[in-house]
Short mmCIF file of C-alpha atoms and ligand atoms in Angstrom, two decimals:
data_model
loop_
_atom_site.label_atom_id
_atom_site.label_comp_id
_atom_site.label_asym_id
_atom_site.label_seq_id
_atom_site.Cartn_x
_atom_site.Cartn_y
_atom_site.Cartn_z
CA MET A 1 -108.98 67.97 -182.73
CA TYR A 2 -107.62 65.67 -185.38
CA THR A 3 -105.83 66.66 -188.57
CA THR A 4 -106.77 65.69 -192.12
CA LYS A 5 -104.47 64.10 -194.65
CA ILE A 6 -104.90 63.46 -198.36
CA THR A 7 -104.33 59.72 -198.70
CA GLY A 8 -105.46 58.99 -202.25
CA LEU A 9 -105.73 60.84 -205.57
CA GLY A 10 -107.30 59.89 -208.88
CA SER A 11 -108.37 61.40 -212.18
CA PHE A 12 -110.35 60.43 -215.24
CA VAL A 13 -110.72 62.18 -218.59
CA PRO A 14 -112.69 61.09 -221.65
CA GLU A 15 -110.67 59.63 -224.52
CA GLN A 16 -111.65 62.11 -227.23
CA ILE A 17 -108.96 64.77 -227.73
CA VAL A 18 -110.11 68.01 -229.36
CA THR A 19 -107.24 70.15 -230.62
CA ASN A 20 -107.32 73.85 -231.36
CA ASP A 21 -107.20 72.98 -235.06
CA ASP A 22 -110.28 70.79 -234.62
CA LEU A 23 -112.14 73.80 -233.20
CA ALA A 24 -110.91 76.02 -236.04
CA LYS A 25 -112.81 73.71 -238.41
CA ILE A 26 -116.17 74.55 -236.78
CA MET A 27 -115.74 78.19 -235.69
CA ASP A 28 -113.65 81.24 -236.55
CA THR A 29 -110.69 80.67 -234.26
CA ASN A 30 -107.11 79.50 -234.60
CA ASP A 31 -104.38 77.67 -232.72
CA ALA A 32 -102.19 80.77 -232.37
CA TRP A 33 -104.93 82.86 -230.70
CA ILE A 34 -105.90 80.12 -228.27
CA GLN A 35 -102.32 79.26 -227.29
CA GLU A 36 -101.22 82.87 -226.99
CA ARG A 37 -104.19 83.97 -224.86
CA THR A 38 -104.70 80.85 -222.74
CA GLY A 39 -101.85 78.34 -223.18
CA ILE A 40 -104.35 75.64 -224.20
CA LYS A 41 -103.30 73.19 -226.94
CA GLU A 42 -106.07 70.62 -226.61
CA ARG A 43 -108.87 69.53 -224.33
CA ARG A 44 -110.98 66.41 -223.81
CA HIS A 45 -114.63 66.25 -224.85
CA ILE A 46 -117.11 63.52 -224.02
CA LYS A 47 -118.21 61.83 -227.23
CA LYS A 48 -121.93 61.21 -227.40
CA GLY A 49 -122.49 57.55 -226.57
CA ASP A 50 -119.09 56.93 -224.93
CA GLY A 51 -120.83 56.30 -221.61
CA ASN A 52 -119.26 59.23 -219.78
CA SER A 53 -121.11 61.83 -217.76
CA THR A 54 -120.18 64.18 -214.95
CA ALA A 55 -121.24 61.56 -212.39
CA THR A 56 -119.60 58.56 -214.07
CA MET A 57 -116.28 60.38 -214.61
CA GLY A 58 -116.39 61.51 -210.98
CA ALA A 59 -117.05 57.94 -209.88
CA GLU A 60 -114.11 56.65 -211.95
CA ALA A 61 -111.75 59.24 -210.44
CA ALA A 62 -113.07 58.44 -206.96
CA LYS A 63 -112.57 54.71 -207.49
CA ILE A 64 -108.86 55.27 -208.25
CA ALA A 65 -108.41 57.66 -205.32
CA ILE A 66 -110.08 55.23 -202.89
CA GLU A 67 -107.92 52.33 -204.10
CA ARG A 68 -104.74 54.40 -203.82
CA ALA A 69 -105.74 55.34 -200.26
CA GLY A 70 -105.71 51.61 -199.51
CA LEU A 71 -109.46 51.69 -198.88
CA THR A 72 -112.64 50.28 -200.41
CA PRO A 73 -115.85 52.21 -201.12
CA ASP A 74 -117.24 50.66 -197.91
CA ASP A 75 -114.67 52.62 -195.87
CA ILE A 76 -115.87 56.01 -197.12
CA ASP A 77 -118.06 57.99 -194.68
CA MET A 78 -119.12 60.83 -196.96
CA ILE A 79 -119.11 61.97 -200.60
CA ILE A 80 -118.60 65.62 -201.51
CA PHE A 81 -119.14 66.34 -205.20
CA ALA A 82 -118.25 69.69 -206.78
CA THR A 83 -119.57 70.52 -210.24
CA LEU A 84 -121.34 73.21 -212.25
CA SER A 85 -122.46 70.69 -214.86
CA PRO A 86 -124.45 67.99 -213.05
CA ASP A 87 -126.09 65.15 -214.97
CA MET A 88 -129.47 66.25 -213.70
CA TYR A 89 -130.90 69.55 -212.51
CA PHE A 90 -131.66 67.59 -209.35
CA PRO A 91 -130.62 65.46 -207.52
CA GLY A 92 -126.92 66.20 -207.45
CA CYS A 93 -124.13 63.91 -208.70
CA GLY A 94 -123.05 62.82 -205.19
CA VAL A 95 -125.92 60.38 -204.87
CA GLN A 96 -125.09 58.94 -208.29
CA VAL A 97 -121.55 58.19 -207.09
CA GLN A 98 -122.99 56.49 -204.00
CA GLU A 99 -124.99 54.23 -206.34
CA LEU A 100 -122.25 53.74 -208.97
CA LEU A 101 -119.64 52.69 -206.41
CA GLY A 102 -122.12 50.58 -204.41
CA MET A 103 -121.40 52.53 -201.25
CA LYS A 104 -123.32 52.32 -198.01
CA THR A 105 -126.07 54.90 -197.45
CA ILE A 106 -123.52 57.54 -196.54
CA PRO A 107 -124.20 61.29 -196.90
CA ALA A 108 -123.64 62.83 -200.33
CA LEU A 109 -123.22 66.59 -200.53
CA ASP A 110 -123.04 68.56 -203.76
CA VAL A 111 -121.03 71.78 -203.85
CA ARG A 112 -121.88 74.51 -206.37
CA ASN A 113 -118.87 76.77 -206.30
CA GLN A 114 -117.62 76.35 -209.86
CA CYS A 115 -113.84 76.81 -210.19
CA SER A 116 -113.44 77.01 -206.40
CA GLY A 117 -115.68 73.98 -205.84
CA PHE A 118 -112.91 71.52 -205.09
CA ILE A 119 -111.28 73.80 -202.51
CA TYR A 120 -114.68 74.46 -200.90
CA GLY A 121 -115.22 70.68 -200.83
CA VAL A 122 -111.82 70.05 -199.26
CA SER A 123 -112.54 72.69 -196.63
CA VAL A 124 -115.93 71.16 -195.75
CA ALA A 125 -114.42 67.68 -195.57
CA ASP A 126 -111.61 68.96 -193.36
CA GLN A 127 -114.10 70.34 -190.83
CA PHE A 128 -116.02 67.03 -190.63
CA ILE A 129 -112.79 65.08 -190.16
CA LYS A 130 -111.04 67.46 -187.74
CA THR A 131 -113.99 67.44 -185.38
CA GLY A 132 -114.09 63.64 -185.37
CA MET A 133 -117.43 63.11 -187.09
CA TYR A 134 -116.02 61.22 -190.09
CA THR A 135 -112.80 59.35 -190.87
CA ASN A 136 -112.68 59.09 -194.67
CA ILE A 137 -114.31 61.50 -197.11
CA VAL A 138 -113.99 61.45 -200.89
CA VAL A 139 -114.01 64.89 -202.50
CA ILE A 140 -114.72 64.90 -206.23
CA GLY A 141 -114.59 67.60 -208.89
CA SER A 142 -116.05 66.71 -212.27
CA GLU A 143 -117.35 68.58 -215.32
CA ASN A 144 -119.04 67.85 -218.60
CA HIS A 145 -118.71 71.22 -220.29
CA SER A 146 -118.62 70.17 -223.90
CA GLY A 147 -122.29 69.30 -224.22
CA GLY A 148 -123.40 72.78 -223.12
CA LEU A 149 -121.06 75.11 -224.98
CA ASP A 150 -121.92 77.32 -227.95
CA MET A 151 -119.64 75.68 -230.51
CA THR A 152 -120.14 78.40 -233.11
CA THR A 153 -118.12 81.57 -233.69
CA ARG A 154 -120.63 83.42 -231.48
CA GLY A 155 -119.48 81.40 -228.45
CA ARG A 156 -115.76 81.12 -229.28
CA SER A 157 -114.44 83.29 -226.45
CA VAL A 158 -115.83 80.75 -223.96
CA SER A 159 -116.05 77.45 -225.81
CA VAL A 160 -112.36 77.15 -226.73
CA ILE A 161 -111.40 77.39 -223.06
CA PHE A 162 -113.40 74.68 -221.32
CA GLY A 163 -112.89 70.90 -221.26
CA ASP A 164 -114.30 67.78 -219.63
CA GLY A 165 -112.81 65.57 -216.93
CA ALA A 166 -112.79 64.59 -213.27
CA GLY A 167 -110.45 64.37 -210.30
CA ALA A 168 -110.87 63.11 -206.75
CA ALA A 169 -109.11 63.00 -203.41
CA VAL A 170 -109.64 60.87 -200.34
CA LEU A 171 -109.26 62.85 -197.12
CA THR A 172 -108.52 60.79 -194.04
CA ARG A 173 -108.28 61.43 -190.32
CA ASN A 174 -104.72 61.64 -189.08
CA GLU A 175 -104.65 60.15 -185.60
CA THR A 176 -101.13 61.09 -184.57
CA ALA A 177 -99.10 63.29 -186.89
CA THR A 178 -99.69 67.02 -187.18
CA GLN A 179 -99.09 67.07 -190.92
CA GLY A 180 -101.98 67.36 -193.33
CA ILE A 181 -104.32 70.25 -194.14
CA LEU A 182 -102.94 73.26 -192.26
CA SER A 183 -105.72 75.69 -193.15
CA THR A 184 -108.30 76.57 -195.79
CA HIS A 185 -109.50 80.05 -196.77
CA LEU A 186 -112.77 80.70 -198.61
CA HIS A 187 -114.36 83.84 -200.08
CA SER A 188 -117.18 85.07 -202.30
CA GLU A 189 -118.38 88.31 -203.89
CA GLY A 190 -121.87 87.97 -205.34
CA SER A 191 -121.98 91.40 -206.94
CA TYR A 192 -120.13 89.78 -209.87
CA ALA A 193 -122.43 86.75 -210.10
CA LYS A 194 -123.54 87.47 -213.67
CA GLU A 195 -120.04 88.15 -215.03
CA LEU A 196 -119.32 84.43 -215.34
CA SER A 197 -122.59 82.59 -215.40
CA LEU A 198 -125.09 80.35 -217.10
CA MET A 199 -128.48 82.03 -216.67
CA GLY A 200 -130.75 79.21 -217.73
CA PRO A 201 -132.53 76.88 -217.77
CA SER A 202 -133.22 77.88 -214.20
CA THR A 203 -136.04 79.19 -212.08
CA GLY A 204 -135.13 82.63 -213.48
CA HIS A 205 -135.29 81.35 -217.05
CA TRP A 206 -137.59 78.33 -217.33
CA VAL A 207 -137.40 76.25 -220.49
CA PRO A 208 -140.75 77.50 -221.95
CA GLU A 209 -139.50 81.08 -221.50
CA LEU A 210 -136.21 80.25 -223.22
CA ILE A 211 -138.04 78.68 -226.13
CA ALA A 212 -140.32 81.72 -226.39
CA GLU A 213 -137.33 84.09 -226.27
CA ASP A 214 -135.38 82.18 -228.90
CA PRO A 215 -133.91 83.28 -231.29
CA LYS A 216 -133.21 86.54 -229.44
CA GLU A 217 -129.69 87.92 -229.47
CA GLU A 218 -129.25 87.24 -225.77
CA ILE A 219 -129.04 83.49 -225.25
CA PRO A 220 -129.07 82.71 -221.53
CA TYR A 221 -128.67 78.97 -221.97
CA PHE A 222 -124.98 79.23 -222.97
CA PRO A 223 -122.28 80.21 -220.45
CA TYR A 224 -121.33 83.89 -220.45
CA MET A 225 -117.95 85.21 -219.34
CA ASN A 226 -116.76 88.81 -219.14
CA GLY A 227 -113.22 87.56 -219.82
CA GLN A 228 -111.22 90.69 -219.12
CA LEU A 229 -113.06 91.52 -215.88
CA VAL A 230 -112.69 87.92 -214.71
CA PHE A 231 -108.99 87.96 -215.60
CA LYS A 232 -108.36 91.21 -213.67
CA ASN A 233 -110.15 89.92 -210.58
CA ALA A 234 -108.50 86.50 -210.84
CA VAL A 235 -104.94 87.77 -210.57
CA VAL A 236 -105.83 89.87 -207.50
CA ARG A 237 -107.87 87.20 -205.71
CA PHE A 238 -105.44 84.36 -206.44
CA SER A 239 -102.69 86.42 -204.83
CA GLU A 240 -104.83 87.36 -201.84
CA ALA A 241 -105.87 83.76 -201.22
CA ILE A 242 -102.27 82.52 -201.33
CA ASN A 243 -101.03 85.34 -199.10
CA GLU A 244 -103.83 84.70 -196.62
CA GLY A 245 -102.80 81.05 -196.38
CA LEU A 246 -99.12 81.90 -195.96
CA GLN A 247 -99.84 84.50 -193.28
CA ALA A 248 -102.19 82.21 -191.35
CA ASN A 249 -99.34 79.72 -191.05
CA GLY A 250 -96.50 82.19 -190.54
CA LEU A 251 -94.87 81.16 -193.81
CA GLU A 252 -93.05 82.94 -196.64
CA ALA A 253 -93.72 82.27 -200.32
CA SER A 254 -90.29 80.64 -200.56
CA ALA A 255 -91.64 77.82 -198.34
CA ILE A 256 -94.04 76.70 -201.10
CA ASP A 257 -92.87 73.41 -202.61
CA MET A 258 -95.79 73.03 -205.00
CA LEU A 259 -98.50 75.48 -206.02
CA ILE A 260 -101.44 73.95 -207.87
CA PRO A 261 -103.44 76.86 -209.24
CA HIS A 262 -106.89 76.32 -210.72
CA GLN A 263 -106.20 75.89 -214.44
CA ALA A 264 -108.10 78.92 -215.76
CA ASN A 265 -105.48 80.43 -218.03
CA LEU A 266 -101.74 79.79 -218.27
CA ARG A 267 -101.17 83.55 -218.29
CA ILE A 268 -102.84 83.87 -214.88
CA ALA A 269 -100.74 81.01 -213.46
CA GLN A 270 -97.54 82.54 -214.88
CA PHE A 271 -98.41 85.94 -213.42
CA ILE A 272 -98.91 84.36 -209.97
CA GLN A 273 -95.70 82.33 -210.31
CA LYS A 274 -93.73 85.50 -211.05
CA LYS A 275 -95.44 87.52 -208.33
CA PHE A 276 -94.51 84.97 -205.66
CA GLY A 277 -91.03 84.40 -207.10
CA LEU A 278 -91.63 80.69 -207.68
CA SER A 279 -89.57 78.52 -210.03
CA ASP A 280 -91.07 76.23 -212.70
CA ASP A 281 -90.60 73.32 -210.28
CA GLN A 282 -92.78 75.01 -207.68
CA VAL A 283 -95.88 75.38 -209.88
CA PHE A 284 -97.79 72.68 -211.75
CA ASN A 285 -99.84 73.41 -214.87
CA ASN A 286 -101.62 71.06 -217.26
CA ILE A 287 -104.13 73.43 -218.88
CA GLN A 288 -102.21 72.81 -222.12
CA LYS A 289 -103.73 69.29 -222.26
CA TYR A 290 -107.16 69.74 -220.71
CA GLY A 291 -108.25 73.37 -220.97
CA ASN A 292 -110.21 74.71 -218.03
CA THR A 293 -112.09 71.85 -216.35
CA THR A 294 -113.51 74.09 -213.60
CA ALA A 295 -114.13 72.06 -210.40
CA ALA A 296 -112.04 69.19 -211.80
CA SER A 297 -108.97 71.23 -212.66
CA ILE A 298 -107.25 71.21 -209.26
CA PRO A 299 -107.81 67.52 -208.45
CA ILE A 300 -106.68 66.49 -211.96
CA ALA A 301 -103.55 68.66 -211.69
CA LEU A 302 -102.86 67.52 -208.12
CA THR A 303 -103.16 63.89 -209.20
CA GLU A 304 -100.82 64.37 -212.16
CA ALA A 305 -98.26 66.27 -210.08
CA TRP A 306 -98.31 63.49 -207.49
CA GLU A 307 -98.12 60.76 -210.16
CA ALA A 308 -95.09 62.53 -211.66
CA GLY A 309 -93.33 62.40 -208.28
CA LYS A 310 -93.41 66.17 -207.91
CA ILE A 311 -95.04 66.04 -204.46
CA LYS A 312 -93.14 64.42 -201.62
CA GLU A 313 -93.79 63.72 -197.96
CA GLY A 314 -93.41 66.91 -195.91
CA ASP A 315 -93.82 69.27 -198.90
CA LEU A 316 -95.86 72.44 -198.52
CA VAL A 317 -98.56 72.13 -201.19
CA VAL A 318 -100.79 75.13 -201.89
CA LEU A 319 -104.08 74.90 -203.79
CA ALA A 320 -105.63 78.15 -205.02
CA ALA A 321 -108.69 78.90 -207.12
CA PHE A 322 -110.80 81.74 -208.40
CA GLY A 323 -113.91 81.68 -210.54
CA SER A 324 -117.62 82.17 -211.05
CA GLY A 325 -119.52 83.65 -208.14
CA PHE A 326 -117.09 85.24 -207.82
CA THR A 327 -115.69 82.70 -205.37
CA TRP A 328 -112.09 82.05 -204.49
CA GLY A 329 -109.97 80.31 -201.90
CA SER A 330 -106.86 78.41 -200.96
CA ALA A 331 -105.80 75.32 -199.07
CA MET A 332 -102.42 74.97 -197.35
CA ILE A 333 -101.29 71.36 -197.01
CA GLU A 334 -98.23 69.81 -195.39
CA TRP A 335 -98.01 66.61 -197.45
O1 UT7 B 1 -112.09 79.52 -214.59
C1 UT7 B 1 -112.78 80.68 -214.22
C2 UT7 B 1 -111.93 81.86 -214.30
N1 UT7 B 1 -111.74 82.22 -215.69
C3 UT7 B 1 -110.73 83.00 -216.01
O2 UT7 B 1 -109.97 83.35 -215.15
C4 UT7 B 1 -110.64 83.47 -217.44
C5 UT7 B 1 -110.17 84.91 -217.44
N2 UT7 B 1 -110.16 85.51 -218.77
C6 UT7 B 1 -109.34 85.10 -219.77
O3 UT7 B 1 -108.64 84.14 -219.61
C7 UT7 B 1 -109.27 85.91 -221.03
O4 UT7 B 1 -110.04 87.09 -220.88
C8 UT7 B 1 -109.79 85.14 -222.29
C9 UT7 B 1 -108.81 84.06 -222.65
C10 UT7 B 1 -111.16 84.56 -222.04
C11 UT7 B 1 -109.89 86.08 -223.48
O5 UT7 B 1 -108.65 86.71 -223.73
P1 UT7 B 1 -108.57 88.28 -223.92
O6 UT7 B 1 -107.17 88.60 -224.16
O7 UT7 B 1 -109.23 88.92 -222.75
O8 UT7 B 1 -109.39 88.49 -225.25
P2 UT7 B 1 -110.70 89.36 -225.52
O9 UT7 B 1 -111.91 88.69 -224.96
O10 UT7 B 1 -110.44 90.78 -225.15
O11 UT7 B 1 -110.79 89.27 -227.08
C12 UT7 B 1 -109.78 89.84 -227.93
C13 UT7 B 1 -110.15 89.59 -229.37
C14 UT7 B 1 -111.56 90.04 -229.72
O12 UT7 B 1 -111.53 90.56 -231.04
P3 UT7 B 1 -111.48 92.15 -231.30
O13 UT7 B 1 -112.69 92.70 -230.64
O14 UT7 B 1 -110.20 92.62 -230.66
O15 UT7 B 1 -111.48 92.25 -232.79
C15 UT7 B 1 -112.35 88.77 -229.74
O16 UT7 B 1 -113.47 88.81 -230.57
O17 UT7 B 1 -110.10 88.20 -229.67
C16 UT7 B 1 -111.34 87.79 -230.26
N3 UT7 B 1 -111.60 86.41 -229.84
C17 UT7 B 1 -111.14 85.35 -230.52
N4 UT7 B 1 -110.40 85.23 -231.63
C18 UT7 B 1 -110.08 83.98 -232.04
C19 UT7 B 1 -112.29 85.99 -228.78
N5 UT7 B 1 -112.28 84.66 -228.74
C20 UT7 B 1 -111.57 84.23 -229.78
C21 UT7 B 1 -111.21 82.95 -230.28
N6 UT7 B 1 -110.47 82.89 -231.39
N7 UT7 B 1 -111.58 81.82 -229.65
#
């Protein structure tokens, strides 16, 4: 068996910054509420006509990650693309990246695990690389939330939280060293599927049905989140996923050099930090700048932490996520 190493990281966010005050101009919300409850100060939104989409942002992030890995798109053996906001209902964004980056006819796999999508993608890539089937895989997380949010007061509890952007990592076979991905841990609990969901358009809510239902009170074409229930489950599952990773590797929390939690809510990240007794230097957050970018949040944060020199060779880096599904998981990496 081989091991898998992250050899390149990249991120891309659209230029348009939307502050809390900007949102307060179009819905009944305010900067104090948003910052107090979530830690978010601003987020990025695609501007209609700026040329960005989930697939193009993912391709841009991937391009940077591939270059930083010292590779070209021709060296990549597989694309794994995690998103809940694909450009098209089908096919998935992975094939668009294959086309946009002019790659060979390599496999492209789309992952639909929302906030945990990047960790699921990393885990899948790790299995393909460990067993020797592929050498270089690019794992992408990208989201275009802004176009699909209810930007009125009715949707404020969800729409102030989410932002657009993309991140990517190149995972590469490690021929000799043992360092790299130590283990990944994945979970799901479908009984909570509707608690954080977008019901339609889908085969359960086709467009003609939605039009016929409109303007009913229940609007299944905007995301729904039972915020408090999600919050309560998040703090428990984040902790479990991190503990599972530590136990699997015989490690204590004090061994963590850098925890990159999915950027769902600064309060959740701070709770986890305190629970595991980690210092500010051991946890990286950037939700303040980008809001919750779902599948993109971990690769964007990981890229920024690495760019800031906060991740060094030999560090124990822990990725952890929880979100819609519910799904959750962790990845333990010796950098
Ligand atoms: O990434 C996937 C995982 N996601 C998460 O982990 C998110 C978990 N949940 C949360 O982060 C929090 O539940 C939220 C940030 C979404 C909401 O915070 P909360 O403290 O749970 O607030 P709440 O939903 O209980 O709402 C409290 C009040 C309500 O008013 P009343 O009923 O007390 O009068 C809301 O109507 O705040 C009101 N409210 C707002 N006020 C101003 C809700 N949204 C807003 C808003 N601006 N944007």
